Amino acid sequence: MNMKSLLRIAHDVLYFMFVTTALILFHTIALMEKLLKMYIITKAELKAMDMSLTVSYGRMKIFLLKYRESLRPIYLVKNNNLLFPMKAEGKQ
């Protein structure tokens, strides 16, 4: 092997490492932006549904049941129209 082929191999290896690192960073940043955007949307929806955002154990207005495929929570609201598998307060 001569010097030109060794330099070519070193160049290809460094280029491959640079490209893979750039792709990993790009995907990580895109995922973080997506998660941040989803968190902001979820918090805005929470504020739109109930401005107080207080959760007391006796009278719970909003709480998270489970996540859907898009990681957006399902909110259950008492004393409003949205009631899911919960029983109403004081009623069996």
Tab-separated table of C-alpha atoms in Angstrom:
chain	number	residue	atom	x	y	z
A	1	MET	CA	0.000	0.000	0.000
A	2	ASN	CA	1.301	3.379	-0.861
A	3	MET	CA	0.713	6.690	0.868
A	4	LYS	CA	-2.101	7.838	-1.459
A	5	SER	CA	-4.268	4.816	-0.728
A	6	LEU	CA	-3.716	5.177	3.032
A	7	LEU	CA	-4.713	8.845	2.879
A	8	ARG	CA	-7.773	7.938	0.812
A	9	ILE	CA	-8.850	5.321	3.391
A	10	ALA	CA	-8.278	7.751	6.285
A	11	HIS	CA	-10.261	10.428	4.454
A	12	ASP	CA	-13.165	8.030	3.820
A	13	VAL	CA	-13.215	6.900	7.471
A	14	LEU	CA	-13.166	10.466	8.789
A	15	TYR	CA	-15.861	11.519	6.303
A	16	PHE	CA	-18.069	8.579	7.344
A	17	MET	CA	-17.606	9.455	11.041
A	18	PHE	CA	-18.444	13.108	10.375
A	19	VAL	CA	-21.587	12.281	8.375
A	20	THR	CA	-22.901	9.783	10.934
A	21	THR	CA	-22.235	12.202	13.815
A	22	ALA	CA	-24.033	14.988	11.952
A	23	LEU	CA	-27.031	12.729	11.257
A	24	ILE	CA	-27.245	11.612	14.879
A	25	LEU	CA	-27.094	15.226	16.089
A	26	PHE	CA	-29.715	16.300	13.543
A	27	HIS	CA	-32.133	13.573	14.585
A	28	THR	CA	-31.540	14.281	18.287
A	29	ILE	CA	-32.229	17.996	17.823
A	30	ALA	CA	-35.347	17.266	15.757
A	31	LEU	CA	-36.640	14.888	18.432
A	32	MET	CA	-35.988	17.433	21.190
A	33	GLU	CA	-37.831	20.144	19.238
A	34	LYS	CA	-40.764	17.798	18.693
A	35	LEU	CA	-40.944	16.904	22.383
A	36	LEU	CA	-40.666	20.553	23.421
A	37	LYS	CA	-43.408	21.543	20.994
A	38	MET	CA	-45.655	18.755	22.295
A	39	TYR	CA	-44.999	19.847	25.903
A	40	ILE	CA	-45.910	23.454	25.117
A	41	ILE	CA	-49.084	22.385	23.290
A	42	THR	CA	-50.079	20.095	26.161
A	43	LYS	CA	-49.534	22.854	28.735
A	44	ALA	CA	-51.554	25.325	26.637
A	45	GLU	CA	-54.387	22.825	26.341
A	46	LEU	CA	-54.309	22.312	30.099
A	47	LYS	CA	-54.558	26.062	30.710
A	48	ALA	CA	-57.405	26.332	28.212
A	49	MET	CA	-59.343	23.583	29.959
A	50	ASP	CA	-58.853	24.811	33.506
A	51	MET	CA	-57.131	28.064	34.392
A	52	SER	CA	-56.502	27.158	38.005
A	53	LEU	CA	-54.538	23.940	37.306
A	54	THR	CA	-54.954	22.986	40.940
A	55	VAL	CA	-55.242	19.327	41.749
A	56	SER	CA	-56.633	18.418	45.112
A	57	TYR	CA	-57.193	14.841	46.162
A	58	GLY	CA	-60.845	15.296	47.096
A	59	ARG	CA	-61.984	17.374	44.096
A	60	MET	CA	-59.878	16.583	41.113
A	61	LYS	CA	-60.659	18.670	38.061
A	62	ILE	CA	-58.128	17.370	35.548
A	63	PHE	CA	-55.854	14.392	35.551
A	64	LEU	CA	-54.007	12.251	33.044
A	65	LEU	CA	-55.297	8.737	32.400
A	66	LYS	CA	-52.955	7.391	29.753
A	67	TYR	CA	-51.027	8.380	26.671
A	68	ARG	CA	-52.088	7.750	23.105
A	69	GLU	CA	-49.779	6.812	20.265
A	70	SER	CA	-48.801	10.458	19.765
A	71	LEU	CA	-47.873	10.827	23.464
A	72	ARG	CA	-50.661	13.338	24.030
A	73	PRO	CA	-52.471	12.822	27.329
A	74	ILE	CA	-56.182	12.222	27.690
A	75	TYR	CA	-57.711	14.619	30.191
A	76	LEU	CA	-60.674	13.748	32.347
A	77	VAL	CA	-62.683	16.716	33.604
A	78	LYS	CA	-65.161	16.440	36.461
A	79	ASN	CA	-68.247	18.639	36.709
A	80	ASN	CA	-68.097	19.218	32.964
A	81	ASN	CA	-69.118	17.234	29.914
A	82	LEU	CA	-65.945	15.167	29.654
A	83	LEU	CA	-66.201	12.156	31.940
A	84	PHE	CA	-64.591	8.865	31.114
A	85	PRO	CA	-64.373	5.748	33.267
A	86	MET	CA	-64.572	7.760	36.494
A	87	LYS	CA	-67.520	7.775	38.851
A	88	ALA	CA	-69.010	11.143	39.744
A	89	GLU	CA	-68.273	12.548	43.189
A	90	GLY	CA	-70.479	11.085	45.899
A	91	LYS	CA	-72.380	8.855	43.479
A	92	GLN	CA	-71.838	5.147	43.174
